[in-house]
mmCIF file of C-alpha atoms in Angstrom:
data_model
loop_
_atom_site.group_PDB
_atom_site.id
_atom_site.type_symbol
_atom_site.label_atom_id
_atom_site.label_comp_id
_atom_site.label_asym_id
_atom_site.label_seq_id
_atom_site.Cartn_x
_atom_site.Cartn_y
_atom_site.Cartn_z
ATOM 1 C CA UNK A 921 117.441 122.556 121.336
ATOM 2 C CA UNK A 922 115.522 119.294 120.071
ATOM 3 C CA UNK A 923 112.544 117.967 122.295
ATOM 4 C CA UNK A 924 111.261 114.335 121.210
ATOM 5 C CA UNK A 925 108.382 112.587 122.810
ATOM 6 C CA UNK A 926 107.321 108.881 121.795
ATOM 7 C CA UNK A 927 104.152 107.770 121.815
ATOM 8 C CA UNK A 928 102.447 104.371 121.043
ATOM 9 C CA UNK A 929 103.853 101.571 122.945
ATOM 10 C CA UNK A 930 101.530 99.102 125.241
ATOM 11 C CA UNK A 931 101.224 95.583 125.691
ATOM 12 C CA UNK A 932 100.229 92.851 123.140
ATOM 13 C CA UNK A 933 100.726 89.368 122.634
ATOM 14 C CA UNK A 934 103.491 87.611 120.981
ATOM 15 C CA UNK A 935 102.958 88.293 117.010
ATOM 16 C CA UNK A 936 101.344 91.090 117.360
ATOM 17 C CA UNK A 937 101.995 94.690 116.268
ATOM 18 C CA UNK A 938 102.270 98.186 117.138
ATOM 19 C CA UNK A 939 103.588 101.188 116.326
ATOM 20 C CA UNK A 940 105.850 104.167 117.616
ATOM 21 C CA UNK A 941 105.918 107.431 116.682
ATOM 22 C CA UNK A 942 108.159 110.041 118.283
ATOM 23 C CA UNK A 943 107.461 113.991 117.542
ATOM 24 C CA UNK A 944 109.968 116.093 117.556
ATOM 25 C CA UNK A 945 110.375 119.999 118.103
ATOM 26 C CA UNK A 946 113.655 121.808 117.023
ATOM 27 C CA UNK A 947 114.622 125.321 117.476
ATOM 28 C CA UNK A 948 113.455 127.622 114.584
ATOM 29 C CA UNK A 949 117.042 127.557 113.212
ATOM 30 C CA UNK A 950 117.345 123.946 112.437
ATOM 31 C CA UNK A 951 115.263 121.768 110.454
ATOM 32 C CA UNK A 952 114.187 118.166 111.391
ATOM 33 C CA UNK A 953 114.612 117.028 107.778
ATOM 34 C CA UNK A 954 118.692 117.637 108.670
ATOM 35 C CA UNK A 955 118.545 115.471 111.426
ATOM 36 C CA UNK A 956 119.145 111.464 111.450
ATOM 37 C CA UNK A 957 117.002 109.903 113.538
ATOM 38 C CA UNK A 958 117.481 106.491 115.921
ATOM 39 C CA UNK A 959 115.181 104.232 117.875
ATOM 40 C CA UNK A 960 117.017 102.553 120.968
ATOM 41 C CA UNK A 961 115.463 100.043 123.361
ATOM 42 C CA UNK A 962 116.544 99.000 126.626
ATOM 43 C CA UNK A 963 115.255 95.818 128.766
ATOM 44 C CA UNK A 964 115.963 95.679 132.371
ATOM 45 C CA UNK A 965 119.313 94.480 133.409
ATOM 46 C CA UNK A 966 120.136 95.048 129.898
ATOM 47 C CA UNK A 967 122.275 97.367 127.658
ATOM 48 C CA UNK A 968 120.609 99.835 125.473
ATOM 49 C CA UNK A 969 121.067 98.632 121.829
ATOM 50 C CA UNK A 970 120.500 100.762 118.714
ATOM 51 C CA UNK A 971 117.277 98.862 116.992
ATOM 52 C CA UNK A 972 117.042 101.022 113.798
ATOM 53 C CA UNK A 973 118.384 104.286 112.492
ATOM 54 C CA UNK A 974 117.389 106.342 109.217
ATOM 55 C CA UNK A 975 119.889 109.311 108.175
ATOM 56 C CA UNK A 976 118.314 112.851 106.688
ATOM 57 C CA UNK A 977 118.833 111.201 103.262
ATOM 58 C CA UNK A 978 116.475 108.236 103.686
ATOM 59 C CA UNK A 979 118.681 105.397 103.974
ATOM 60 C CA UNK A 980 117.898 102.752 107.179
ATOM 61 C CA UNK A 981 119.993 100.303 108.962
ATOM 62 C CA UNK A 982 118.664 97.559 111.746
ATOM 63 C CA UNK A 983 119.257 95.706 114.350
ATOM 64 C CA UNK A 984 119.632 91.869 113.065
ATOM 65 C CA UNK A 985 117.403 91.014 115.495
ATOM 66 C CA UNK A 986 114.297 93.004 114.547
ATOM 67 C CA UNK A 987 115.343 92.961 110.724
ATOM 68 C CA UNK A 988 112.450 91.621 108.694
ATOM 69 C CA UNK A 989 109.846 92.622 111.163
ATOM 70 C CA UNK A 990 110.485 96.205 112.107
ATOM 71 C CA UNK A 991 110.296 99.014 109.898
ATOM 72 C CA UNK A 992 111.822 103.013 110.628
ATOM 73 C CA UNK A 993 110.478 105.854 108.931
ATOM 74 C CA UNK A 994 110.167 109.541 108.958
ATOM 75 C CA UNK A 995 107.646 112.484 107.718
ATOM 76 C CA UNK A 996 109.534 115.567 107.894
ATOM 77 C CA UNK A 997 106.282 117.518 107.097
ATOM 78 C CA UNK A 998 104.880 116.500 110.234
ATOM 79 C CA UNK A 999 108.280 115.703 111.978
ATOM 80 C CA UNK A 1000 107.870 112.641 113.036
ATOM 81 C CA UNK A 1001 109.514 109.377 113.392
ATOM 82 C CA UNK A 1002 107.684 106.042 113.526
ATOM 83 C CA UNK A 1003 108.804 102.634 113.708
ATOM 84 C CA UNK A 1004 106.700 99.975 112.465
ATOM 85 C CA UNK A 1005 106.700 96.653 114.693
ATOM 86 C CA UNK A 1006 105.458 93.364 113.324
ATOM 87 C CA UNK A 1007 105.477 89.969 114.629
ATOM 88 C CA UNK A 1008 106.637 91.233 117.949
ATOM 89 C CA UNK A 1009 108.289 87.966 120.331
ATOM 90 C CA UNK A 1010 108.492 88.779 124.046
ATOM 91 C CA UNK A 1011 112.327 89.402 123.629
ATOM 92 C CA UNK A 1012 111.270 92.528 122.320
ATOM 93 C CA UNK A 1013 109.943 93.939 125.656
ATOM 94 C CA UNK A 1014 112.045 96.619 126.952
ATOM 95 C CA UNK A 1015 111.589 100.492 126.929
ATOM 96 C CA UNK A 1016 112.198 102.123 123.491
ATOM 97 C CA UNK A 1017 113.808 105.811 122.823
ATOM 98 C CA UNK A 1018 113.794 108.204 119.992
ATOM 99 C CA UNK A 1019 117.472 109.886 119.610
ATOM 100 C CA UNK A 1020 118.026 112.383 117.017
ATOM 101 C CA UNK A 1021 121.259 114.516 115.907
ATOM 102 C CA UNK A 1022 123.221 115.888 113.287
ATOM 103 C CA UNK A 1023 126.024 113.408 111.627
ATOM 104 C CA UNK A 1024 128.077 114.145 108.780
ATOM 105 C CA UNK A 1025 127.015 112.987 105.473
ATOM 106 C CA UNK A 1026 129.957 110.802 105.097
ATOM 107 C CA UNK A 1027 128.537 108.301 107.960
ATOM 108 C CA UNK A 1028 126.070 105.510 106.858
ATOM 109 C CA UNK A 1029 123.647 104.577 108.663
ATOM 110 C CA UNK A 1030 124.806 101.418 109.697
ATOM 111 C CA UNK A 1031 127.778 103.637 111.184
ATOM 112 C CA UNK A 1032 125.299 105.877 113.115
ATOM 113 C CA UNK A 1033 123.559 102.625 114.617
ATOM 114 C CA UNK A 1034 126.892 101.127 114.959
ATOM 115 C CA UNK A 1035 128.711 104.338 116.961
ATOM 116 C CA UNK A 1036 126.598 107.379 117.093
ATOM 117 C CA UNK A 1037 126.338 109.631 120.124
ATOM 118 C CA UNK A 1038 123.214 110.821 120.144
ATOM 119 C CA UNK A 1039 122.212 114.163 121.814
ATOM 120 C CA UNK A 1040 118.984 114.642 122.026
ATOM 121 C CA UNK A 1041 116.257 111.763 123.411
ATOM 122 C CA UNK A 1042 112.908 111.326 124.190
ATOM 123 C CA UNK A 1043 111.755 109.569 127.586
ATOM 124 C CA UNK A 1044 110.669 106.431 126.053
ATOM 125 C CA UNK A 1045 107.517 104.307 125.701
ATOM 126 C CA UNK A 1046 107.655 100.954 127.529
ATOM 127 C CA UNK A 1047 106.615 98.183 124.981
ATOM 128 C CA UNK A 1048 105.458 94.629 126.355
ATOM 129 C CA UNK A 1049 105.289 91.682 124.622
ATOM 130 C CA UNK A 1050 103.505 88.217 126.101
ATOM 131 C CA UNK A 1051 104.286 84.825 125.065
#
């Protein structure tokens, strides 16, 4: 079992920044370093998109939209997942989710963000951005 819980989001004004960080607890027989990691956001009235994903190896994809500004990372000492948002624009305002699981090591990233089912999520931290 995998328990993730994001932290960090508020409201600030267009250009602004913040940052996310989601914890996450596994079972004592798995190890967070072996899981790839995801940040999803959903707006109301919306679909949930995939903004940024980073496999166990290190290697990122993004969302065109927040490429540039946002940046995913990971400290599997701590196990914890962050995402780094810069020069936020209101269109950015929805709720954002942590999503971790297990993918094999033939599937980029960009194939995780582009298809991967997730199993395990956090409840999301609502992020507001004002023009």
């Amino acid at each position: 079992q995998v328990r993730l819980v994001e932290s960090g989001g508020g409201s600030v004004q267009s250009g602004g920044s913040l940052r996310l960080s989601c914890t996450v607890s596994t079972a004592a027989y798995t190890t967070y370093a072996t899981y790839s990691m995801a940040w999803f956001r959903q707006a109301p009235g919306k679909e949930r998109e995939a903004v940024a994903t980073i496999r166990s190896e290190g290697d990122t994809s993004y969302l065109d939209a927040v490429l540039g500004r946002f940046t995913i990372s990971r400290d599997n000492r701590n196990q914890t997942l962050y995402l780094q948002m810069n020069s936020l624009k209101p269109e950015d305002t929805a709720r954002y989710y942590c999503a971790a699981d297990q993918f094999p090591s033939s599937i980029t990233a960009d194939g995780i963000r582009a298809g991967g089912n997730f199993r395990y999520w956090g409840q999301g931290t609502q992020v507001t951005v004002s023009s």
